[in-house]
Amino acid sequence: MITHSGLYRYTLMICLCSVVYCAQAQLAIHGQVTTAGLPLGGVRVDARLDGASAFMAYTFTDGNGGYRLALGQTGRIVVSFRALSYEPVTKIIELRQTDTLLNLALVPGGVERLQEIIINAKRPYGRGRDTIELDVKSFLQGDERTVEDLLRKIPGLNVGTDGSIKIGEKEVEKVMIEGDDFFEKGYRLLTQNMSVQPLDKVQVLQRYSNNKHLKGIENSDKVALNLQLKEDSKNQWLGSVSASGTPVEPFFYQASINVMNFGKRNKYYLLGTANNHGLDALSSINYLLYSGQTDEPGQIGVGITTPTLIDNTPDLPGFDYRRTNFNQDKLLSFNTILNPSKRLKIKWLGFANPTKKSFYRNTVQEYDIEDIQFTYTEGYELNRKINNYYSRWEMHYDVSNRSTLIYTGSLGSLGKYDSGALVFNGERTTELTKMKGYLTNQLLTHTYKLSDNEAIVSSARWIMQKSPLHYQIDQYYYDDLFQVGDVSNVYQHAKNDLQYAGITSHYVKKKKGGDFMEVAVANEYKSQTLVTDFILQREDGSQIRPSGFSNQVNFRTNNTHVMTKYTIKRRMWQLTPQLRAGFMQRDLSNDGVSRNQNNWLISSSLFTKWLIHHKGKLEGELSFQQMSSELMDVVPNYFNTGIQNFVKGLDDMATLNNSAAVITYTYGNMLDKFFANFSLGHKTMFDYISNQRSLNPNFNLTEQILLKDKKTMFYKAQFNYYVKLLNGNFRVDMGADFSEYETSIVGVGKRRIESGSYDYGLSFRSVWKSRLNIHSGSHIQIRSFNSEHMDRLKNTYSFLHIFFNVAEDIQANMKNEAYRFGDFLSESPKTYFFSDVSLSYDVKKIKTKFNISAKNLFNNRQFSNAIITDTYRAITEYRLLPRYAALGLDYRF
């Protein structure tokens, strides 16, 4: 029911919108821009009052050269026309009538048209053919410390909780500094640690090519960011040192040092951090270990790694992990890019990440499936030691102007030791997990540009990885499973090795009119060894190896395949059919018994893009794919994945078939007042791997089974709208996933599952030119599973961030959050409130910022989170870092 005050607000808003609309409709300048008699798109047209510096309005010409400027007043108007590689033109007109026609012809000249260079201007943004340039000063509000803090405030850039950066639904390829890239997809190391102070511009590079010889050839829709520095920050050593700590117990600290020198020829970036207040630096390195793009010409072996057998990493869906992460995290990193000559570039990255973590949780799981009804309880305290050391080096050598050889090598030592104290169904035990692994990855790539519109890219990659695992518990829970008594300890030793070699060659060509062709041939060989030895040790020291619970598997595959695709490009649309055909040879052996399988794998797709108008783009894709089962899908005997779970694979190797359809509509871009994207997709898995479970309060046996016809559907939408009346940006996020599939429970049979997931969010970020700014929003998450009965869970998250400039050099911030988790298991829904505050004083004379901060003001010591799956429902209680206040400083040099 709408109240009187609500009706008044709605009426006022409608009136204001009507006034704005009418004002825009009353006065306008329109016309067409041409060159040599042909329409010219992408020309910037702006208008201002004669004698004034502020713009009244601006726009860009469409594909037909047309434009329209809506103005709010009459008078002497200065209209400017600018485009790269054309002489700028300025016209002065007396605007008196409602609609004024102004046609114009531009003459070639001025700056040479480059794909990723634009003309700088004193405005918040600039736009070139493939580049959007943002003025950093226009987005600063005073509380920014790192590059990531800045990027979060730029409309259209979506920074995730893990530090990933997306524009629409596309994640950026890399974040460069002055055109050079340090970390590829591991850019979080840079954005989460580099100070924002030296930055001048942020460039969004569209249609980006990772390979410089493919610029203007490949049909790319990739996006990258380039950070441009202030002139006084180039070619000299600069950086920052920050430290903070609590003066009284509980003691928390944070310290970091960034030292950098970004010269024209050589670049250096040194980083050291240490903290025990929850910030995790490890994830950034993980993105470096397995970086690469599968759809990149010349790429092969991307994402190849050993499988994970046991993972004790806490799962915190929808919650800030830093509030539960009791850590002692250290990271040292030295990175450099050298240019000894014009033809040679050398890059070296080095990391050391010794870390300790602790984690506490209590879990209650409820199983209620027909006659199977029981409750499982677990109290868990995890203490983890991590020792990761990683080095990566690259060499780029230009053999000629048309040929480049790139060598990339990496070497990593990955160590992890977990000690868990458990109370499992009322009985205490100690769980130990130890892994000491090694990884090396070598890649050689050669690019030869045959002509201005065609090239050959060839690559060879070799990977070797060893991930041994040792697992132990000092309590025996499996009497009902093994019918063995007097057992004191349970062990599992695992050998987990991988060898990979791959070679590929891609031919790419861009034809006149924009048509694009790509042909590739490749061969990939992969050899995996998995040996699991499951042991029951009795009180007298004797050992028992239960039948069917150990493995000695060798899995070898050899895949030779060809790929071809052709893009038909016309003025407003394009069509890309693609076909991939491969011959897969597989050999699976266990305890000396071998099985072979050879078959063809065919995948095809049809992609189309239609430019409906100068701001609207419609994309669609139909695909059919055949995939082969992986190692973990065909392990013949059970292996242990944790204290409660045993898993085995299929009875034989399988080929999985699926088809999918996706349609995406995009309106506008990040410079527009309104921009949006919407996606809708459907997927049918004609063959899919599901599970058959045997449930017991002390253990679960899971056997993978092959079933037919799993269906999934999703939609996702994002709307961004800048409201001038409120001087802020509204953002709406919507998404849903639906699935229909089957699982099986021993004693119950097959179960038909219908699952649904709904996510809705609304947020507002102000850009007020005042002391006060806010960022506020709310997010609703709904999960449901329907089989024998319906389970439904609703969680909500709301936040209010307040930024207040007390004085020119004093900033105050408050971050408020509210989490509300759904109810079941006789638990009522509960709302948890969190509040963090900070106050900083920037003494510019000594380049130092002093700050005081307080975390978790309400001193929440634990919170309970609800989870539902197609098998059980659970309540998990987590321990939180306590309330604390810290003093700190940040010195820039």
Tab-separated table of N, CA and C in Angstrom, residues 592-662:
chain	number	residue	atom	x	y	z
A	592	GLY	N	48.317	-52.653	-13.003
A	592	GLY	CA	48.829	-53.393	-14.148
A	592	GLY	C	47.802	-53.823	-15.163
A	593	VAL	N	46.512	-53.608	-14.899
A	593	VAL	CA	45.452	-53.971	-15.836
A	593	VAL	C	45.089	-52.734	-16.652
A	594	SER	N	45.218	-52.840	-17.986
A	594	SER	CA	45.036	-51.668	-18.850
A	594	SER	C	43.740	-51.752	-19.638
A	595	ARG	N	43.186	-50.562	-19.911
A	595	ARG	CA	42.040	-50.420	-20.794
A	595	ARG	C	42.326	-49.266	-21.744
A	596	ASN	N	41.960	-49.439	-22.998
A	596	ASN	CA	42.203	-48.423	-24.019
A	596	ASN	C	40.885	-47.979	-24.625
A	597	GLN	N	40.860	-46.719	-25.054
A	597	GLN	CA	39.692	-46.199	-25.748
A	597	GLN	C	40.140	-45.105	-26.698
A	598	ASN	N	39.749	-45.234	-27.961
A	598	ASN	CA	40.062	-44.243	-28.986
A	598	ASN	C	38.762	-43.753	-29.607
A	599	ASN	N	38.614	-42.458	-29.737
A	599	ASN	CA	37.397	-41.937	-30.351
A	599	ASN	C	37.611	-40.497	-30.825
A	600	TRP	N	36.701	-40.062	-31.703
A	600	TRP	CA	36.716	-38.693	-32.193
A	600	TRP	C	35.914	-37.810	-31.247
A	601	LEU	N	36.382	-36.584	-31.079
A	601	LEU	CA	35.660	-35.572	-30.307
A	601	LEU	C	35.367	-34.399	-31.241
A	602	ILE	N	34.100	-34.085	-31.403
A	602	ILE	CA	33.670	-33.024	-32.309
A	602	ILE	C	32.978	-31.929	-31.500
A	603	SER	N	33.382	-30.696	-31.724
A	603	SER	CA	32.724	-29.547	-31.103
A	603	SER	C	32.509	-28.480	-32.168
A	604	SER	N	31.364	-27.836	-32.110
A	604	SER	CA	31.061	-26.792	-33.088
A	604	SER	C	30.286	-25.675	-32.408
A	605	SER	N	30.343	-24.498	-33.000
A	605	SER	CA	29.607	-23.358	-32.454
A	605	SER	C	29.287	-22.383	-33.572
A	606	LEU	N	28.289	-21.573	-33.322
A	606	LEU	CA	27.894	-20.509	-34.243
A	606	LEU	C	27.653	-19.256	-33.417
A	607	PHE	N	28.461	-18.238	-33.667
A	607	PHE	CA	28.385	-16.989	-32.913
A	607	PHE	C	27.962	-15.869	-33.853
A	608	THR	N	27.079	-14.999	-33.356
A	608	THR	CA	26.643	-13.861	-34.162
A	608	THR	C	26.604	-12.599	-33.317
A	609	LYS	N	26.842	-11.475	-33.957
A	609	LYS	CA	26.793	-10.168	-33.300
A	609	LYS	C	26.057	-9.203	-34.220
A	610	TRP	N	25.122	-8.464	-33.637
A	610	TRP	CA	24.305	-7.529	-34.423
A	610	TRP	C	24.300	-6.179	-33.724
A	611	LEU	N	24.809	-5.152	-34.391
A	611	LEU	CA	24.768	-3.786	-33.872
A	611	LEU	C	23.414	-3.190	-34.233
A	612	ILE	N	22.485	-3.256	-33.296
A	612	ILE	CA	21.116	-2.820	-33.557
A	612	ILE	C	21.073	-1.320	-33.822
A	613	HIS	N	21.814	-0.566	-33.013
A	613	HIS	CA	21.978	0.872	-33.217
A	613	HIS	C	23.305	1.258	-32.594
A	614	HIS	N	23.626	2.549	-32.569
A	614	HIS	CA	24.970	2.942	-32.165
A	614	HIS	C	25.265	2.656	-30.703
A	615	LYS	N	24.251	2.360	-29.901
A	615	LYS	CA	24.478	2.021	-28.498
A	615	LYS	C	24.074	0.595	-28.147
A	616	GLY	N	23.335	-0.065	-29.004
A	616	GLY	CA	22.808	-1.384	-28.689
A	616	GLY	C	23.497	-2.488	-29.468
A	617	LYS	N	23.861	-3.570	-28.766
A	617	LYS	CA	24.550	-4.693	-29.393
A	617	LYS	C	23.919	-5.995	-28.908
A	618	LEU	N	23.579	-6.853	-29.842
A	618	LEU	CA	22.979	-8.148	-29.533
A	618	LEU	C	23.937	-9.247	-29.980
A	619	GLU	N	24.255	-10.179	-29.055
A	619	GLU	CA	25.158	-11.281	-29.353
A	619	GLU	C	24.473	-12.599	-29.023
A	620	GLY	N	24.742	-13.604	-29.824
A	620	GLY	CA	24.166	-14.917	-29.589
A	620	GLY	C	25.144	-16.011	-29.963
A	621	GLU	N	25.039	-17.155	-29.274
A	621	GLU	CA	25.924	-18.277	-29.571
A	621	GLU	C	25.185	-19.596	-29.368
A	622	LEU	N	25.314	-20.478	-30.342
A	622	LEU	CA	24.849	-21.857	-30.259
A	622	LEU	C	26.073	-22.758	-30.297
A	623	SER	N	26.102	-23.791	-29.451
A	623	SER	CA	27.290	-24.634	-29.413
A	623	SER	C	26.926	-26.079	-29.109
A	624	PHE	N	27.751	-26.973	-29.614
A	624	PHE	CA	27.700	-28.395	-29.284
A	624	PHE	C	29.114	-28.820	-28.938
A	625	GLN	N	29.260	-29.585	-27.846
A	625	GLN	CA	30.597	-29.913	-27.364
A	625	GLN	C	30.658	-31.365	-26.921
A	626	GLN	N	31.769	-32.007	-27.245
A	626	GLN	CA	32.077	-33.346	-26.751
A	626	GLN	C	33.349	-33.270	-25.923
A	627	MET	N	33.313	-33.843	-24.729
A	627	MET	CA	34.452	-33.836	-23.828
A	627	MET	C	34.696	-35.252	-23.330
A	628	SER	N	35.939	-35.518	-22.952
A	628	SER	CA	36.281	-36.819	-22.390
A	628	SER	C	36.387	-36.710	-20.879
A	629	SER	N	36.134	-37.804	-20.193
A	629	SER	CA	36.235	-37.830	-18.737
A	629	SER	C	37.685	-37.636	-18.312
A	630	GLU	N	37.867	-37.016	-17.134
A	630	GLU	CA	39.194	-36.728	-16.600
A	630	GLU	C	39.614	-37.815	-15.610
A	631	LEU	N	40.837	-37.669	-15.095
A	631	LEU	CA	41.388	-38.677	-14.189
A	631	LEU	C	40.481	-38.947	-13.000
A	632	MET	N	40.014	-37.880	-12.325
A	632	MET	CA	39.229	-38.075	-11.108
A	632	MET	C	37.855	-38.668	-11.401
A	633	ASP	N	37.456	-38.693	-12.669
A	633	ASP	CA	36.180	-39.299	-13.043
A	633	ASP	C	36.281	-40.807	-13.218
A	634	VAL	N	37.501	-41.341	-13.331
A	634	VAL	CA	37.659	-42.760	-13.668
A	634	VAL	C	38.524	-43.511	-12.664
A	635	VAL	N	38.787	-42.933	-11.492
A	635	VAL	CA	39.549	-43.652	-10.464
A	635	VAL	C	38.737	-44.873	-10.042
A	636	PRO	N	39.262	-46.104	-10.201
A	636	PRO	CA	38.425	-47.305	-10.057
A	636	PRO	C	38.059	-47.676	-8.627
A	637	ASN	N	38.870	-47.300	-7.639
A	637	ASN	CA	38.590	-47.655	-6.251
A	637	ASN	C	38.404	-46.396	-5.415
A	638	TYR	N	37.901	-46.586	-4.197
A	638	TYR	CA	37.644	-45.444	-3.327
A	638	TYR	C	38.950	-44.811	-2.858
A	639	PHE	N	38.922	-43.482	-2.686
A	639	PHE	CA	39.999	-42.757	-2.027
A	639	PHE	C	39.369	-41.775	-1.048
A	640	ASN	N	40.114	-41.431	-0.026
A	640	ASN	CA	39.608	-40.602	1.059
A	640	ASN	C	39.775	-39.127	0.720
A	641	THR	N	38.698	-38.326	0.899
A	641	THR	CA	38.759	-36.883	0.639
A	641	THR	C	38.546	-36.071	1.911
A	642	GLY	N	38.660	-36.703	3.062
A	642	GLY	CA	38.435	-36.042	4.335
A	642	GLY	C	37.919	-37.053	5.333
A	643	ILE	N	37.729	-36.624	6.555
A	643	ILE	CA	37.422	-37.560	7.621
A	643	ILE	C	36.149	-38.359	7.373
A	644	GLN	N	35.198	-37.800	6.647
A	644	GLN	CA	33.890	-38.429	6.496
A	644	GLN	C	33.660	-39.048	5.126
A	645	ASN	N	34.425	-38.671	4.107
A	645	ASN	CA	34.041	-38.955	2.726
A	645	ASN	C	35.036	-39.847	1.995
A	646	PHE	N	34.488	-40.813	1.245
A	646	PHE	CA	35.240	-41.668	0.339
A	646	PHE	C	34.585	-41.571	-1.041
A	647	VAL	N	35.409	-41.446	-2.088
A	647	VAL	CA	34.905	-41.223	-3.442
A	647	VAL	C	35.585	-42.189	-4.402
A	648	LYS	N	34.829	-42.689	-5.378
A	648	LYS	CA	35.387	-43.466	-6.484
A	648	LYS	C	34.775	-42.981	-7.785
A	649	GLY	N	35.441	-43.323	-8.911
A	649	GLY	CA	35.016	-42.829	-10.208
A	649	GLY	C	34.070	-43.763	-10.931
A	650	LEU	N	33.916	-43.503	-12.233
A	650	LEU	CA	33.050	-44.313	-13.085
A	650	LEU	C	33.648	-45.700	-13.303
A	651	ASP	N	32.805	-46.596	-13.798
A	651	ASP	CA	33.286	-47.939	-14.108
A	651	ASP	C	34.168	-47.954	-15.344
A	652	ASP	N	34.026	-46.960	-16.222
A	652	ASP	CA	34.808	-46.935	-17.451
A	652	ASP	C	34.935	-45.493	-17.926
A	653	MET	N	35.832	-45.268	-18.882
A	653	MET	CA	35.987	-43.947	-19.484
A	653	MET	C	34.735	-43.583	-20.272
A	654	ALA	N	34.447	-42.288	-20.341
A	654	ALA	CA	33.205	-41.853	-20.969
A	654	ALA	C	33.455	-40.620	-21.824
A	655	THR	N	32.558	-40.421	-22.791
A	655	THR	CA	32.521	-39.200	-23.595
A	655	THR	C	31.248	-38.446	-23.254
A	656	LEU	N	31.378	-37.173	-22.914
A	656	LEU	CA	30.258	-36.361	-22.450
A	656	LEU	C	29.850	-35.375	-23.537
A	657	ASN	N	28.553	-35.326	-23.830
A	657	ASN	CA	28.018	-34.459	-24.878
A	657	ASN	C	27.092	-33.414	-24.274
A	658	ASN	N	27.172	-32.197	-24.776
A	658	ASN	CA	26.262	-31.148	-24.322
A	658	ASN	C	26.055	-30.125	-25.424
A	659	SER	N	24.955	-29.416	-25.329
A	659	SER	CA	24.678	-28.301	-26.236
A	659	SER	C	24.233	-27.109	-25.408
A	660	ALA	N	24.467	-25.909	-25.923
A	660	ALA	CA	24.151	-24.696	-25.169
A	660	ALA	C	23.767	-23.581	-26.119
A	661	ALA	N	22.984	-22.651	-25.590
A	661	ALA	CA	22.597	-21.448	-26.323
A	661	ALA	C	22.646	-20.271	-25.359
A	662	VAL	N	23.264	-19.179	-25.788
A	662	VAL	CA	23.392	-17.977	-24.955
A	662	VAL	C	23.099	-16.762	-25.820
